[in-house]
Amino acid sequence: MKQNSSTAFSALFFVSALLASVMVLIGRSSAQSLTETKEVVFRIQVVEGCALGVGATDPTSLGLIDFGQVSDLSNPIDATGGAGAGGVVVTCTPGTAFTMAIDAGLNGPSTVDRKLLNADIGQTLDYQLYWDAGRTTVWGDTPGQSAVADGSEQVFPVHARLVTSVTLPAPGIYTDRVLVTVTF
């Protein structure tokens, strides 16, 4: 069978093109691979913020302020809470102004009339929380105590005082829980 020259040329061209493509693919090694590089941009916007009780072993509690064991309330009994022991621990972005408020607790009608309760017998003892070591400024919930963050963990001690009583209380355990709120 006789092929015309046009068909033979087309077949030869196709085979030549196919061989050239295969040679290019075979001839390129991994050392000759092409690369392209683009950058990825990362971004974060830091806004004012605060965290209360950072690093606490119990994330729901700032700890316990314990007045200890007493049998006489003729004189006030003082206790102070620090980091992990009832103090207010706050970490905020630098320069953030914030306030810390402590509510009346579960048993008291107001922040100026806090009560420890013996749940077994329903008896209460009066106590108070203060901002200062001299126990002159009651730590309340309006407006609370103000501070400006320096960016590090800041510890604000809570100074507590069990108020004197002429009547001796019944033996037992007296407790209260207060909520600390940080507003920024």
Coordinates of C-alpha atoms in Angstrom, one line a residue:
M1 CA 0.0 0.0 0.0
K2 CA 1.3 3.3 -1.0
Q3 CA 1.2 6.2 1.5
N4 CA 1.0 9.7 0.3
S5 CA 3.7 12.0 1.4
S6 CA 1.4 14.2 3.4
T7 CA 0.3 11.3 5.7
A8 CA 3.8 10.1 6.1
F9 CA 5.0 13.6 7.0
S10 CA 2.1 14.0 9.6
A11 CA 3.0 10.7 11.2
L12 CA 6.7 11.5 11.3
F13 CA 5.9 14.9 12.8
F14 CA 3.7 13.4 15.5
V15 CA 6.3 10.7 16.4
S16 CA 9.0 13.4 16.5
A17 CA 7.0 15.7 18.7
L18 CA 6.1 12.8 21.0
L19 CA 9.8 11.7 21.3
A20 CA 10.9 15.3 22.0
S21 CA 8.3 15.6 24.8
V22 CA 9.4 12.3 26.3
M23 CA 13.1 13.3 26.1
V24 CA 12.4 16.6 27.9
L25 CA 10.6 14.8 30.7
I26 CA 13.3 12.1 31.0
G27 CA 16.1 14.6 30.7
R28 CA 14.9 16.7 33.6
S29 CA 16.2 15.4 36.9
S30 CA 15.1 16.5 40.4
A31 CA 18.3 18.7 40.5
Q32 CA 16.9 20.6 37.6
S33 CA 13.3 21.0 39.1
L34 CA 11.8 24.4 39.0
T35 CA 10.7 26.3 42.1
E36 CA 8.5 29.2 42.9
T37 CA 8.4 31.0 46.2
K38 CA 5.7 33.1 47.7
E39 CA 5.4 34.7 51.1
V40 CA 2.7 34.2 53.8
V41 CA 1.8 37.2 56.0
F42 CA 0.8 36.6 59.6
R43 CA -1.2 39.2 61.5
I44 CA -2.7 39.6 65.0
Q45 CA -4.4 42.5 66.5
V46 CA -3.9 42.8 70.3
V47 CA -6.8 44.5 72.0
E48 CA -7.3 45.5 75.6
G49 CA -8.1 42.4 77.7
C50 CA -7.7 40.9 81.2
A51 CA -7.6 37.5 82.7
L52 CA -8.6 36.8 86.3
G53 CA -6.9 34.2 88.4
V54 CA -4.3 33.2 85.8
G55 CA -2.2 30.2 86.9
A56 CA -4.7 29.2 89.6
T57 CA -4.8 25.4 90.2
D58 CA -8.6 25.7 90.3
P59 CA -9.8 27.9 87.5
T60 CA -13.1 28.6 89.2
S61 CA -11.6 29.8 92.5
L62 CA -9.0 32.4 93.7
G63 CA -8.4 30.3 96.8
L64 CA -9.3 30.4 100.5
I65 CA -8.8 33.1 103.2
D66 CA -8.8 31.2 106.4
F67 CA -9.3 33.0 109.8
G68 CA -8.1 29.9 111.5
Q69 CA -9.5 28.4 114.7
V70 CA -10.9 30.8 117.4
S71 CA -12.8 30.5 120.7
D72 CA -12.9 34.2 121.5
L73 CA -14.2 37.1 119.4
S74 CA -13.7 39.9 121.8
N75 CA -11.0 41.3 119.5
P76 CA -11.1 41.5 115.7
I77 CA -9.4 38.7 113.9
D78 CA -7.5 39.6 110.7
A79 CA -6.5 37.5 107.7
T80 CA -5.0 38.4 104.3
G81 CA -5.3 36.5 101.1
G82 CA -2.5 36.6 98.5
A83 CA -1.8 34.8 95.2
G84 CA -3.5 31.4 95.3
A85 CA -4.9 32.1 98.8
G86 CA -7.9 34.4 98.2
G87 CA -6.0 37.3 96.7
V88 CA -7.2 38.9 93.4
V89 CA -4.8 37.9 90.6
V90 CA -5.2 39.8 87.4
T91 CA -3.2 39.9 84.1
C92 CA -4.1 42.5 81.6
T93 CA -2.6 44.0 78.4
P94 CA -0.2 46.9 79.4
G95 CA -2.0 50.2 80.0
T96 CA -5.4 48.7 80.4
A97 CA -7.4 50.5 83.1
F98 CA -9.6 48.1 85.1
T99 CA -11.7 47.8 88.2
M100 CA -12.0 44.9 90.6
A101 CA -15.3 44.4 92.5
I102 CA -16.2 41.9 95.3
D103 CA -19.9 41.3 95.9
A104 CA -21.7 40.8 99.2
G105 CA -21.3 37.1 99.2
L106 CA -23.9 34.3 99.6
N107 CA -24.9 35.2 103.1
G108 CA -24.7 39.0 103.5
P109 CA -27.3 41.5 102.4
S110 CA -24.7 44.0 101.2
T111 CA -20.9 44.6 100.8
V112 CA -20.9 46.5 104.1
D113 CA -22.7 43.6 105.9
R114 CA -21.0 40.4 104.9
K115 CA -21.8 37.2 106.8
L116 CA -20.1 33.9 107.5
L117 CA -22.7 31.2 107.9
N118 CA -22.7 28.0 109.9
A119 CA -25.0 26.0 107.6
D120 CA -25.6 23.3 110.3
I121 CA -27.3 25.7 112.7
G122 CA -28.0 28.8 110.6
Q123 CA -25.9 31.1 112.8
T124 CA -23.8 33.9 111.2
L125 CA -20.7 35.9 112.1
D126 CA -20.0 39.4 110.7
Y127 CA -16.8 39.9 108.6
Q128 CA -15.5 42.5 106.1
L129 CA -13.1 42.7 103.2
Y130 CA -10.8 45.6 102.7
W131 CA -8.7 47.0 99.9
D132 CA -5.9 48.3 102.2
A133 CA -3.8 46.6 104.9
G134 CA -5.0 49.2 107.4
R135 CA -8.5 47.9 106.8
T136 CA -10.1 51.3 106.3
T137 CA -11.4 51.0 102.7
V138 CA -14.1 48.4 102.3
W139 CA -13.7 46.4 99.1
G140 CA -17.2 46.5 97.6
D141 CA -18.8 46.1 94.2
T142 CA -19.6 49.7 93.3
P143 CA -17.4 51.1 92.0
G144 CA -14.8 48.6 93.1
Q145 CA -11.1 49.3 93.2
S146 CA -9.2 50.6 90.2
A147 CA -5.8 49.9 88.7
V148 CA -3.8 50.2 85.5
A149 CA -2.2 47.1 84.1
D150 CA 1.6 46.9 83.5
G151 CA 1.3 43.7 81.4
S152 CA 2.5 41.3 84.1
E153 CA 0.5 39.2 86.6
Q154 CA -0.6 41.6 89.4
V155 CA -1.7 40.4 92.8
F156 CA -4.0 42.4 94.9
P157 CA -4.2 41.1 98.5
V158 CA -7.7 40.9 100.1
H159 CA -7.6 42.0 103.7
A160 CA -10.3 40.4 105.8
R161 CA -11.5 41.1 109.3
L162 CA -13.8 39.0 111.5
V163 CA -15.7 41.5 113.5
T164 CA -15.8 41.4 117.3
S165 CA -18.8 39.8 119.0
V166 CA -20.0 39.9 122.6
T167 CA -21.8 36.7 122.2
L168 CA -19.6 33.6 121.6
P169 CA -20.7 31.7 118.5
A170 CA -21.7 28.1 118.5
P171 CA -18.8 25.7 117.5
G172 CA -18.7 24.8 113.9
I173 CA -17.4 25.8 110.5
Y174 CA -18.6 29.2 109.2
T175 CA -18.2 30.0 105.5
D176 CA -19.1 32.4 102.7
R177 CA -18.3 32.7 99.0
V178 CA -17.9 36.0 97.3
L179 CA -17.6 36.7 93.6
V180 CA -14.8 38.8 92.2
T181 CA -15.4 40.7 89.0
V182 CA -12.9 42.5 86.8
T183 CA -14.2 45.1 84.4
F184 CA -12.0 46.7 81.8

